[in-house]
mmCIF file with all atom_site columns, C-alpha atoms and ligand atoms in Angstrom:
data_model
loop_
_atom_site.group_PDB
_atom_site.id
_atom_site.type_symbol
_atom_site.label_atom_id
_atom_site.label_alt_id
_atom_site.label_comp_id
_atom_site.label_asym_id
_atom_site.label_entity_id
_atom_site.label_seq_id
_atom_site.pdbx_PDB_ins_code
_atom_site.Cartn_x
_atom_site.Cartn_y
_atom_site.Cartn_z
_atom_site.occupancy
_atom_site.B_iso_or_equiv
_atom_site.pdbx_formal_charge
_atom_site.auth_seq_id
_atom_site.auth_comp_id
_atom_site.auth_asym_id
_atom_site.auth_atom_id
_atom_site.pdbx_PDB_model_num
ATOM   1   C  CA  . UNK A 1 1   ? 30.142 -40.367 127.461 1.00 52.00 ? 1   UNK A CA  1
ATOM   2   C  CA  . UNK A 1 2   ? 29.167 -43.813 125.869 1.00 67.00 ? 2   UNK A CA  1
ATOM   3   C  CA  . UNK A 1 3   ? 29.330 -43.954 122.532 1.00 82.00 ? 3   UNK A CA  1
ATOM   4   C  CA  . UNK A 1 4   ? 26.193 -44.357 120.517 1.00 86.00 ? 4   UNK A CA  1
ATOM   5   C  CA  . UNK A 1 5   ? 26.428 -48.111 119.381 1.00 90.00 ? 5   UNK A CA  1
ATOM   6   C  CA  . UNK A 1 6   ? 27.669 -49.483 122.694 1.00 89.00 ? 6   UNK A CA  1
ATOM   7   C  CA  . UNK A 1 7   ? 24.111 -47.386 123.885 1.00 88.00 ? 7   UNK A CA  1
ATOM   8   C  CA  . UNK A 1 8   ? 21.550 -48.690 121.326 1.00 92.00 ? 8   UNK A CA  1
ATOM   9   C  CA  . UNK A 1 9   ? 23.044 -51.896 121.666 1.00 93.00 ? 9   UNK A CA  1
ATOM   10  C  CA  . UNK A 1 10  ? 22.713 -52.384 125.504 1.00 90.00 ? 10  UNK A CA  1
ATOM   11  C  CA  . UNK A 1 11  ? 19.053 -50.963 124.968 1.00 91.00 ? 11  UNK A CA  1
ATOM   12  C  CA  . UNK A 1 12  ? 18.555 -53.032 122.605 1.00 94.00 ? 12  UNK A CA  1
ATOM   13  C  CA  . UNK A 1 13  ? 19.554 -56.698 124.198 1.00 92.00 ? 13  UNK A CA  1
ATOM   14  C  CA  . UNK A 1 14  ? 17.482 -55.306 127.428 1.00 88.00 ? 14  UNK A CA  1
ATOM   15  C  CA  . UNK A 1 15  ? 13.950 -54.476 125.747 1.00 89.00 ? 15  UNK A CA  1
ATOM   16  C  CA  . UNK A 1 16  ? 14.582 -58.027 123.698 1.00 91.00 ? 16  UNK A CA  1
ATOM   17  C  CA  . UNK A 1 17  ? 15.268 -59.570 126.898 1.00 86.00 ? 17  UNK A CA  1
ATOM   18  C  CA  . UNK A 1 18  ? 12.665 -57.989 128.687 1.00 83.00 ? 18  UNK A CA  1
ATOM   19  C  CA  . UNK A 1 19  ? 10.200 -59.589 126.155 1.00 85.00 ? 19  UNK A CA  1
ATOM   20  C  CA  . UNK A 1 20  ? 11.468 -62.910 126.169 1.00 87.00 ? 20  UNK A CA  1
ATOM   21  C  CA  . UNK A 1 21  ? 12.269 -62.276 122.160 1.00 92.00 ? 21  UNK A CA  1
ATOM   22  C  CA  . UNK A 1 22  ? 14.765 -64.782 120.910 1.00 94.00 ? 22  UNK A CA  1
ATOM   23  C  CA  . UNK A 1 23  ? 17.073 -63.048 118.461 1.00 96.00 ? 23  UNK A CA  1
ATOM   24  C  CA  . UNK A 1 24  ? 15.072 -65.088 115.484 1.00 96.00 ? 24  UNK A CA  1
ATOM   25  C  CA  . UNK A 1 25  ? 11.926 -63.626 116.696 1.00 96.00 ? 25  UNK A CA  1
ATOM   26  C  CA  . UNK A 1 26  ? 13.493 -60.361 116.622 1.00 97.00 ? 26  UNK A CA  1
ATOM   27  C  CA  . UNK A 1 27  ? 14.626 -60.650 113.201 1.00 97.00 ? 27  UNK A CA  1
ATOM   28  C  CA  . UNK A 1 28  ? 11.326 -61.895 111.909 1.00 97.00 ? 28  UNK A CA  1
ATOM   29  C  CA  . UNK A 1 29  ? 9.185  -58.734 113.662 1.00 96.00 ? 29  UNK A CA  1
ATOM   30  C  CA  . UNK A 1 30  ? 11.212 -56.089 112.817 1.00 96.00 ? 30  UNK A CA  1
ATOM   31  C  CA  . UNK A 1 31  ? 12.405 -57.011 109.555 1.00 97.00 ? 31  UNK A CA  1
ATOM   32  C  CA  . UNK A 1 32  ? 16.204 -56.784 110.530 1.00 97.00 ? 32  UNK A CA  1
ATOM   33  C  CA  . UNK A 1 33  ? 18.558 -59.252 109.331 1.00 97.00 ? 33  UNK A CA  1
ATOM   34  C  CA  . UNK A 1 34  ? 19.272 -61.678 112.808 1.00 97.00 ? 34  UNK A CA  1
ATOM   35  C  CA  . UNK A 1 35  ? 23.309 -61.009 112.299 1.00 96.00 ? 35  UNK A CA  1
ATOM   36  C  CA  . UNK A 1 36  ? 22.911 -56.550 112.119 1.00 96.00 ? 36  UNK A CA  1
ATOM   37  C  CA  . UNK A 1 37  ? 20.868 -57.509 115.800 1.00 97.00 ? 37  UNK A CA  1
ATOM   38  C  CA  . UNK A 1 38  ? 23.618 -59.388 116.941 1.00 96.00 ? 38  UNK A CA  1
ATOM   39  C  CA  . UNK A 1 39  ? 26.035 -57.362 116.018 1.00 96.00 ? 39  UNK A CA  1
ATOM   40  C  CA  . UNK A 1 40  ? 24.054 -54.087 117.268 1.00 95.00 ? 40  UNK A CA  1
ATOM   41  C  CA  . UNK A 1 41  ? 23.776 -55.637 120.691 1.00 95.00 ? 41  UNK A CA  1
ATOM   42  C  CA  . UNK A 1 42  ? 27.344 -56.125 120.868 1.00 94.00 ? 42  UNK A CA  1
ATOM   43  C  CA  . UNK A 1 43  ? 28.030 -52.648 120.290 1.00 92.00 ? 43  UNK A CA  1
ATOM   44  C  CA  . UNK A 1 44  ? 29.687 -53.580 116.675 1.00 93.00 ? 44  UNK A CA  1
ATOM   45  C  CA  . UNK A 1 45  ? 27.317 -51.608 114.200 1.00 89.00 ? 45  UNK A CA  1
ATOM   46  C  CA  . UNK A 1 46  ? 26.311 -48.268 113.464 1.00 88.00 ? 46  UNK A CA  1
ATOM   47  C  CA  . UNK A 1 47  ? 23.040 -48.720 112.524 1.00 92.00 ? 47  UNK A CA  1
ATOM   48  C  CA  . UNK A 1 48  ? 21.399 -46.726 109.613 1.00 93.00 ? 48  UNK A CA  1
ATOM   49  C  CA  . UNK A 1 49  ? 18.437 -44.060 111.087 1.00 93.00 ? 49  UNK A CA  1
ATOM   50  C  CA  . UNK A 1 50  ? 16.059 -46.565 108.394 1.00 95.00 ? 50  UNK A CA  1
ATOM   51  C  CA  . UNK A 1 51  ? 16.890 -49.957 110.469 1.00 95.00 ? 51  UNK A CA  1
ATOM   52  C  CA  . UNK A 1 52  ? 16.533 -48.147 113.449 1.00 95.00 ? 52  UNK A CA  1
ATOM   53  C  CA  . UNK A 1 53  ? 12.968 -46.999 112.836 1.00 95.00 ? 53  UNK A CA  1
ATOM   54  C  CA  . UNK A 1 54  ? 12.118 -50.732 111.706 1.00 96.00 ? 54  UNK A CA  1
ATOM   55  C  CA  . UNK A 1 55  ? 13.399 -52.026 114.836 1.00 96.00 ? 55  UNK A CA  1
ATOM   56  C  CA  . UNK A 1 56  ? 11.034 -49.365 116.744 1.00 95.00 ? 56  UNK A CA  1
ATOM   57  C  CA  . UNK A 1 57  ? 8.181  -49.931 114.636 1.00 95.00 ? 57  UNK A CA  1
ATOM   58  C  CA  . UNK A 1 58  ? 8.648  -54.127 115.399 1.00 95.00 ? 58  UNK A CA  1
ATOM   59  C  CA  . UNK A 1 59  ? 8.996  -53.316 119.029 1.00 93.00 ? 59  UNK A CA  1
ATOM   60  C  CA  . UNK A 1 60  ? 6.378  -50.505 119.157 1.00 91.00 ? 60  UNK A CA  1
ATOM   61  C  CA  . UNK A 1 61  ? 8.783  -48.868 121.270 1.00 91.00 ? 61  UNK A CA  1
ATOM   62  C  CA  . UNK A 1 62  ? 10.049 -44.809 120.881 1.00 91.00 ? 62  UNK A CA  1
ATOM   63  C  CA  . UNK A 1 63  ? 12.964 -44.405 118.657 1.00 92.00 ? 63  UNK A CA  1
ATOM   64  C  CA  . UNK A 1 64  ? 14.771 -42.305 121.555 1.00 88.00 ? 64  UNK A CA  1
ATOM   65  C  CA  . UNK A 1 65  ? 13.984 -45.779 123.816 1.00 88.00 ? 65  UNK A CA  1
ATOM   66  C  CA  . UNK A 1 66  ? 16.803 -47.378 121.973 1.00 92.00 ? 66  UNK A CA  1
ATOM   67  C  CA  . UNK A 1 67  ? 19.386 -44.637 121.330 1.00 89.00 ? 67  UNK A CA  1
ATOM   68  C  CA  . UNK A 1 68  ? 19.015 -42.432 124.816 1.00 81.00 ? 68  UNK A CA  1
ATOM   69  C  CA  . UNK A 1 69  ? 20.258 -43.610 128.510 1.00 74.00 ? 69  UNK A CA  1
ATOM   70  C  CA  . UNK A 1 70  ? 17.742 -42.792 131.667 1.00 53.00 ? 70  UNK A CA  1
ATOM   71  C  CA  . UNK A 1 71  ? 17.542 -39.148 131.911 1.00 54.00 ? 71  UNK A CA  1
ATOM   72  C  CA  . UNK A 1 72  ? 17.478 -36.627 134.635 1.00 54.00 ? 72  UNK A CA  1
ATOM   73  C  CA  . UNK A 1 73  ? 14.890 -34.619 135.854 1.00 57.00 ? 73  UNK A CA  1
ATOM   74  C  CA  . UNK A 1 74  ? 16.505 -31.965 134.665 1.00 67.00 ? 74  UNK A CA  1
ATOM   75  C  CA  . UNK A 1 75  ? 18.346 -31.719 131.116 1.00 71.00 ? 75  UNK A CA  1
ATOM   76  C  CA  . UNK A 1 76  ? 20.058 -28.935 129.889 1.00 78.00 ? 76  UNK A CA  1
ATOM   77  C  CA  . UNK A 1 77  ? 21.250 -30.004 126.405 1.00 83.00 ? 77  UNK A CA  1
ATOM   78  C  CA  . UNK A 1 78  ? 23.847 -28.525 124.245 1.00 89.00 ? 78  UNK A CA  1
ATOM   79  C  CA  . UNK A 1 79  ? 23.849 -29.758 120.278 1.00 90.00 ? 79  UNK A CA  1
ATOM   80  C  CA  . UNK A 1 80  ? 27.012 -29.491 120.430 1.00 88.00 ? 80  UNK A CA  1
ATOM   81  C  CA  . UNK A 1 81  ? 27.663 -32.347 122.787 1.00 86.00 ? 81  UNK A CA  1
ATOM   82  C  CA  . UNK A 1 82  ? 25.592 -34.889 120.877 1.00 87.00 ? 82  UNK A CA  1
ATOM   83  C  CA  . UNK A 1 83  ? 26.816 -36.892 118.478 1.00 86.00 ? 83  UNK A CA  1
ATOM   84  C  CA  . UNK A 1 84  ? 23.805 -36.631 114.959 1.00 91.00 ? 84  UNK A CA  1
ATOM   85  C  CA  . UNK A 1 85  ? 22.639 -40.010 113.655 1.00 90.00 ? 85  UNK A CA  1
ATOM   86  C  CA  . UNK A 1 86  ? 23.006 -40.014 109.757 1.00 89.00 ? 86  UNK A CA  1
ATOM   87  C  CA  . UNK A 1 87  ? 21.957 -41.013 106.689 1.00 85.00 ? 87  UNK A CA  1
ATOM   88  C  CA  . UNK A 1 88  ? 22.315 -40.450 103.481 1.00 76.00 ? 88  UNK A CA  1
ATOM   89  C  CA  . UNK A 1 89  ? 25.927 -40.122 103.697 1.00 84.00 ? 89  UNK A CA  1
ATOM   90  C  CA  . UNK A 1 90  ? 25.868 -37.225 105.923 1.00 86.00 ? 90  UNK A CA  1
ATOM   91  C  CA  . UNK A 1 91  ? 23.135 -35.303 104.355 1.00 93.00 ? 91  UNK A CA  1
ATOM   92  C  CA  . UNK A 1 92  ? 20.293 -36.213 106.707 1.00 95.00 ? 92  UNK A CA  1
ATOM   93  C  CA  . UNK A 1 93  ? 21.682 -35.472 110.527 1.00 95.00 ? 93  UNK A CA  1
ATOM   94  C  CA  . UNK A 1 94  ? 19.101 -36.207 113.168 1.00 94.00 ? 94  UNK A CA  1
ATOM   95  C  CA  . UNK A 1 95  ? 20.031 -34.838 116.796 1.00 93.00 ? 95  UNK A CA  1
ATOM   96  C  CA  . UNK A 1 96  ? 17.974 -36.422 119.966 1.00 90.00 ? 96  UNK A CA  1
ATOM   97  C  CA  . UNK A 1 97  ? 17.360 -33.400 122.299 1.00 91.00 ? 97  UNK A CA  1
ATOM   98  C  CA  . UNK A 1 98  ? 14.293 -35.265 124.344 1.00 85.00 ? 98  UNK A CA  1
ATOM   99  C  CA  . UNK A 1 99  ? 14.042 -38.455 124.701 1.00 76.00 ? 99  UNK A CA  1
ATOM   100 C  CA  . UNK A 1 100 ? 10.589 -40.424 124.574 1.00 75.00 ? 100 UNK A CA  1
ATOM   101 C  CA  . UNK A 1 101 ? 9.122  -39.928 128.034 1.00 66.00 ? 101 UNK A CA  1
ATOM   102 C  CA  . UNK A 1 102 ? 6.318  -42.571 129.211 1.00 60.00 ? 102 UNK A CA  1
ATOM   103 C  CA  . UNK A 1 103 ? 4.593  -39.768 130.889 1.00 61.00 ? 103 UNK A CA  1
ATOM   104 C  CA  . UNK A 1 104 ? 4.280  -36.956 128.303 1.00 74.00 ? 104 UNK A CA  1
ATOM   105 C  CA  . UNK A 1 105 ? 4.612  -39.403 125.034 1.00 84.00 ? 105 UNK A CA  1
ATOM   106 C  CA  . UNK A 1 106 ? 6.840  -37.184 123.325 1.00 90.00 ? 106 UNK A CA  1
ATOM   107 C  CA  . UNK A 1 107 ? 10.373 -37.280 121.624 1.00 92.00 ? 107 UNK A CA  1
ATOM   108 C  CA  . UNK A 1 108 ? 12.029 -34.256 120.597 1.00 95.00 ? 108 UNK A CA  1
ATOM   109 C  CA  . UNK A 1 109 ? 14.830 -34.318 117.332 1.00 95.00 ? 109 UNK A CA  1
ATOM   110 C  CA  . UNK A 1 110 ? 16.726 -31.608 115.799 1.00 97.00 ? 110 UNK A CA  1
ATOM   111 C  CA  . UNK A 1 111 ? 17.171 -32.138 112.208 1.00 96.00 ? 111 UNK A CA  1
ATOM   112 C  CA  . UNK A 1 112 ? 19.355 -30.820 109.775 1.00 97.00 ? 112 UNK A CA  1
ATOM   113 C  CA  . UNK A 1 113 ? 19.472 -31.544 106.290 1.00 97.00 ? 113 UNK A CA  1
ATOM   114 C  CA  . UNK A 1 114 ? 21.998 -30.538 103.420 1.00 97.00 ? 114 UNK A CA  1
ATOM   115 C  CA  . UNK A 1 115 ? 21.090 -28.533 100.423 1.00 97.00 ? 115 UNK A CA  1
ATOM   116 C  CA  . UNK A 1 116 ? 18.862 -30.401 97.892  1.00 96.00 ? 116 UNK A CA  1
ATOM   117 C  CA  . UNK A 1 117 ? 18.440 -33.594 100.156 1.00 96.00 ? 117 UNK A CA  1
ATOM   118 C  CA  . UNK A 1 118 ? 15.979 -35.896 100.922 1.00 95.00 ? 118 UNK A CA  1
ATOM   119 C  CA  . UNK A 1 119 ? 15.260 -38.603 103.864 1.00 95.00 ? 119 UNK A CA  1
ATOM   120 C  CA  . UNK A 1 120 ? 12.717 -40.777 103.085 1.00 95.00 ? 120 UNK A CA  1
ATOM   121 C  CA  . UNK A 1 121 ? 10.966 -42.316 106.074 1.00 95.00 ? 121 UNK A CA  1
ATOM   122 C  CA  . UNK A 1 122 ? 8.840  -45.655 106.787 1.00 95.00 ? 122 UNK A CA  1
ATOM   123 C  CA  . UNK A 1 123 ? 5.216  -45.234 108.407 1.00 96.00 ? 123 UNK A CA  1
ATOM   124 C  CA  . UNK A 1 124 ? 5.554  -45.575 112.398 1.00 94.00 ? 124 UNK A CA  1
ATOM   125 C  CA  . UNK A 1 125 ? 2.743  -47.143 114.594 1.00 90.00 ? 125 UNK A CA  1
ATOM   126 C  CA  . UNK A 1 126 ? -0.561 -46.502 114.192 1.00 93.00 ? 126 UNK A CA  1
ATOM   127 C  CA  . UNK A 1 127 ? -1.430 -42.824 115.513 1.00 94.00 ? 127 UNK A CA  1
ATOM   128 C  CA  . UNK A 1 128 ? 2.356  -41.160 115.829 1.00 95.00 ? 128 UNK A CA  1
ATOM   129 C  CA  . UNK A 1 129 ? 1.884  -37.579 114.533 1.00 97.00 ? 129 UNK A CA  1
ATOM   130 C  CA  . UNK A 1 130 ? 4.986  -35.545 113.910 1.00 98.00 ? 130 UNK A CA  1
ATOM   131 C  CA  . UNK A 1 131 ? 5.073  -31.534 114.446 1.00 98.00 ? 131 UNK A CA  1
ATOM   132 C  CA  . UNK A 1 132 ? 7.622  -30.294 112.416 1.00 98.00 ? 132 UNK A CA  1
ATOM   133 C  CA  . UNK A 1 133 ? 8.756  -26.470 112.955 1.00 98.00 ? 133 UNK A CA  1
ATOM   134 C  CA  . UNK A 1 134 ? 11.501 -25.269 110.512 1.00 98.00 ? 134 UNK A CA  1
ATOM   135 C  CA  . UNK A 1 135 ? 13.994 -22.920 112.375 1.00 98.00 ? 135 UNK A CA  1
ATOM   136 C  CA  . UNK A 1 136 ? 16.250 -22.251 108.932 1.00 97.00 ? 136 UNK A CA  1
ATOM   137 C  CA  . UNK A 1 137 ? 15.813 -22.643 105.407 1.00 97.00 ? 137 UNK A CA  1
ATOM   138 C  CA  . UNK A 1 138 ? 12.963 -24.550 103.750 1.00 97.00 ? 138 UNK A CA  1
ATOM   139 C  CA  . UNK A 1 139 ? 11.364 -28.151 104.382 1.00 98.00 ? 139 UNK A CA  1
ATOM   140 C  CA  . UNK A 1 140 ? 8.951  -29.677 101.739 1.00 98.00 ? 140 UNK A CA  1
ATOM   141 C  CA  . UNK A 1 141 ? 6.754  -32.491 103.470 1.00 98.00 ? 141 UNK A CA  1
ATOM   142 C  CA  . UNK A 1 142 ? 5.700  -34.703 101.488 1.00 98.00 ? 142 UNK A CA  1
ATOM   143 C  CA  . UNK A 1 143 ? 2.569  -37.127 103.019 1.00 97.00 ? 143 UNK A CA  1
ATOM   144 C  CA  . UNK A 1 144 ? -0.026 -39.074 100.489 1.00 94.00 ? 144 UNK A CA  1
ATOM   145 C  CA  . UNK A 1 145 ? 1.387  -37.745 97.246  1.00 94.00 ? 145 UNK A CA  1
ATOM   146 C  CA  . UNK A 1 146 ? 0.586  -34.108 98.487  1.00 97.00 ? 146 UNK A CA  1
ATOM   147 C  CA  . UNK A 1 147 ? 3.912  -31.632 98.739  1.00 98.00 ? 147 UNK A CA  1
ATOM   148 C  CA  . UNK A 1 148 ? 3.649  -28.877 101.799 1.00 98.00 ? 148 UNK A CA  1
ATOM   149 C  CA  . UNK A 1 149 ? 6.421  -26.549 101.368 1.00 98.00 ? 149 UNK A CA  1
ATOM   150 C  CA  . UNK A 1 150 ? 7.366  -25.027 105.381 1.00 98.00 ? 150 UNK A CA  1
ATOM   151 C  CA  . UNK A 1 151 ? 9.461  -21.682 105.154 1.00 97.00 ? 151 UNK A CA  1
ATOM   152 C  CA  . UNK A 1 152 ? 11.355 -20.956 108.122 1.00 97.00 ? 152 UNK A CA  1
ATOM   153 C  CA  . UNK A 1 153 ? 9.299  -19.804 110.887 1.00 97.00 ? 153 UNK A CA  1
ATOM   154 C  CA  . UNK A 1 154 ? 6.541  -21.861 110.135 1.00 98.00 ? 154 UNK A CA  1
ATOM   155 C  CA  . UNK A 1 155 ? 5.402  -25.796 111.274 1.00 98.00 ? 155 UNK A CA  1
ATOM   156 C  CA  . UNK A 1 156 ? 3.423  -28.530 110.227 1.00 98.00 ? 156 UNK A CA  1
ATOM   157 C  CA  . UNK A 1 157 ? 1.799  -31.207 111.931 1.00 98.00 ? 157 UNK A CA  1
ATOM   158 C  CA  . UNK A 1 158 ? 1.046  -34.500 110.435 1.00 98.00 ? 158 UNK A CA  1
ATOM   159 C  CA  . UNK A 1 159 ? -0.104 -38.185 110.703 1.00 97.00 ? 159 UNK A CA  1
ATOM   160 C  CA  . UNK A 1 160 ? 2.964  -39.947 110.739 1.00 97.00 ? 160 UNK A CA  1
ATOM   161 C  CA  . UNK A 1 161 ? 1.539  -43.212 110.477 1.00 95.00 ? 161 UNK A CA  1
ATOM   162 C  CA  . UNK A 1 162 ? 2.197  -43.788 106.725 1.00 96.00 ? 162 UNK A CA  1
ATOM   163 C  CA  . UNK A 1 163 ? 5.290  -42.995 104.507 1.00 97.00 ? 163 UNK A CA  1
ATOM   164 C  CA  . UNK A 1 164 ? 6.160  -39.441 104.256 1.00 97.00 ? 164 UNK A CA  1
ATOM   165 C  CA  . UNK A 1 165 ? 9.802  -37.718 102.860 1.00 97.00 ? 165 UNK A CA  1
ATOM   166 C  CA  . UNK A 1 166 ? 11.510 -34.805 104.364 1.00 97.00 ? 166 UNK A CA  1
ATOM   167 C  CA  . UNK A 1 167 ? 12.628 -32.970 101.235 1.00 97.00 ? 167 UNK A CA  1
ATOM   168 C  CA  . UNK A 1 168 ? 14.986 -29.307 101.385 1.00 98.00 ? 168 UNK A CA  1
ATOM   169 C  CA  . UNK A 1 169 ? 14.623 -27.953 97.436  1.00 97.00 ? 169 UNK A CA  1
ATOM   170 C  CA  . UNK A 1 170 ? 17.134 -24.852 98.161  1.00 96.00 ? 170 UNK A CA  1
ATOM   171 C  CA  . UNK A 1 171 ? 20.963 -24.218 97.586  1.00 97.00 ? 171 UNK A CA  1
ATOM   172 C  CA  . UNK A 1 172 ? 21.164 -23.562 101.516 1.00 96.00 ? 172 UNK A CA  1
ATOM   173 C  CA  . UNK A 1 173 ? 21.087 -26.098 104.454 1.00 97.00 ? 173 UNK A CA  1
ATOM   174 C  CA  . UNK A 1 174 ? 17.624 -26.373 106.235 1.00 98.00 ? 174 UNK A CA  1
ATOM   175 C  CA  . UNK A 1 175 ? 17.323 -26.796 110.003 1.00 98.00 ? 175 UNK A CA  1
ATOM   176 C  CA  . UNK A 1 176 ? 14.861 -27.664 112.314 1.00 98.00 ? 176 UNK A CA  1
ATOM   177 C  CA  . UNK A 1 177 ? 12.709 -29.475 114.981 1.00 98.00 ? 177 UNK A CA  1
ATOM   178 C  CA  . UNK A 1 178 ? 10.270 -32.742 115.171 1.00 97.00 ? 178 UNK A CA  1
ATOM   179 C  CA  . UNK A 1 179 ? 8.185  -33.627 118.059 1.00 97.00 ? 179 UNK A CA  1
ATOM   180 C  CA  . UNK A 1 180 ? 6.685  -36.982 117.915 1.00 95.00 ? 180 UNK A CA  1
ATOM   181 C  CA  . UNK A 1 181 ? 3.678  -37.564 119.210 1.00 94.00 ? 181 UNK A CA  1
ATOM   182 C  CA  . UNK A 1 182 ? 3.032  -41.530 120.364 1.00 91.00 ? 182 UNK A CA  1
ATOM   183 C  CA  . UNK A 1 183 ? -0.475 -42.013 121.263 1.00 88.00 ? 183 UNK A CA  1
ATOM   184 C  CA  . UNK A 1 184 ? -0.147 -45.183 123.359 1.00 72.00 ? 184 UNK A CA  1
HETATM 185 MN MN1 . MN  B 2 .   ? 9.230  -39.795 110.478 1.00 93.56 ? 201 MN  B MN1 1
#
């Protein structure tokens, strides 16, 4: 399997490509520096989950459109077998189980994150929603200065188009799923 870098990075250089984006343009619409792009097309960096989603916002394109290759029609998909994206040193672990799908709009993420953690995350394009079911533990949400606390079992749904944090207040590790929702 190829690794992840050598992936986003070929994924990358083809949806810049395919828009006729200079490298400079690039830089200046996603608000990534024009040496990280070059060296993330080449394979060379392991991009935080943050300059990731900037780099999807710029393109408007899914966040699984620059980390996943063409899938199957069928995918059976074992956690174990793929490798998280991470942030905040390890405490954040994102999973891609589904990648974004032109058809159905959706992407699909398991998400794990370590006791008394927090991933902050940037607005995406206007109209995303995320649906956010917690499998283990507890997840606060917070969205416009507002705090929903999910308990395992339970789910949220929410405009995703502003900030928001993903927050786990307990001594135990949290797990669980986000479906995003692109409208366009
Ligand atoms: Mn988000």
């Amino acid at each position: 399997m190829e690794q992840l870098p050598r992936k986003i990075g070929k994924n990358l250089y083809r949806i810049r490509k395919s828009r006729g984006l200079s490298l400079d343009k690039l830089a200046e619409i996603t608000g990534v520096s024009k040496a990280m792009l070059g060296q993330m097309e080449r394979g060379e960096s392991n991009p935080t989950i943050t300059t990731l989603w900037k780099i999807s916002n710029g393109l408007r394109v899914s966040f699984s459109s620059l980390i996943e290759e063409q899938s199957p029609s069928v995918s059976v998909v074992s956690l174990q077998e793929i490798s998280p994206l991470m942030e905040e040193a390890g405490e954040y672990k994102v999973y891609p189980l589904f990648p974004f799908d032109q058809e159905k709009k959706f992407e699909i993420f398991h998400i794990e994150l370590a006791p008394r953690s927090s991933h902050f995350s940037d607005a995406h394009h206007p109209g995303v929603e995320e649906y956010v079911i917690v499998s283990d533990g507890t997840m606060e949400i917070e969205i416009d200065e507002e705090v929903y606390p999910i308990h395992k079992g339970n789910a949220i749904r929410f405009p995703a188009d502003r900030p928001h944090i993903y927050r786990n207040p307990a001594p135990s590790q949290t797990r669980g799923y986000i479906l995003i929702y692109y409208p366009t």
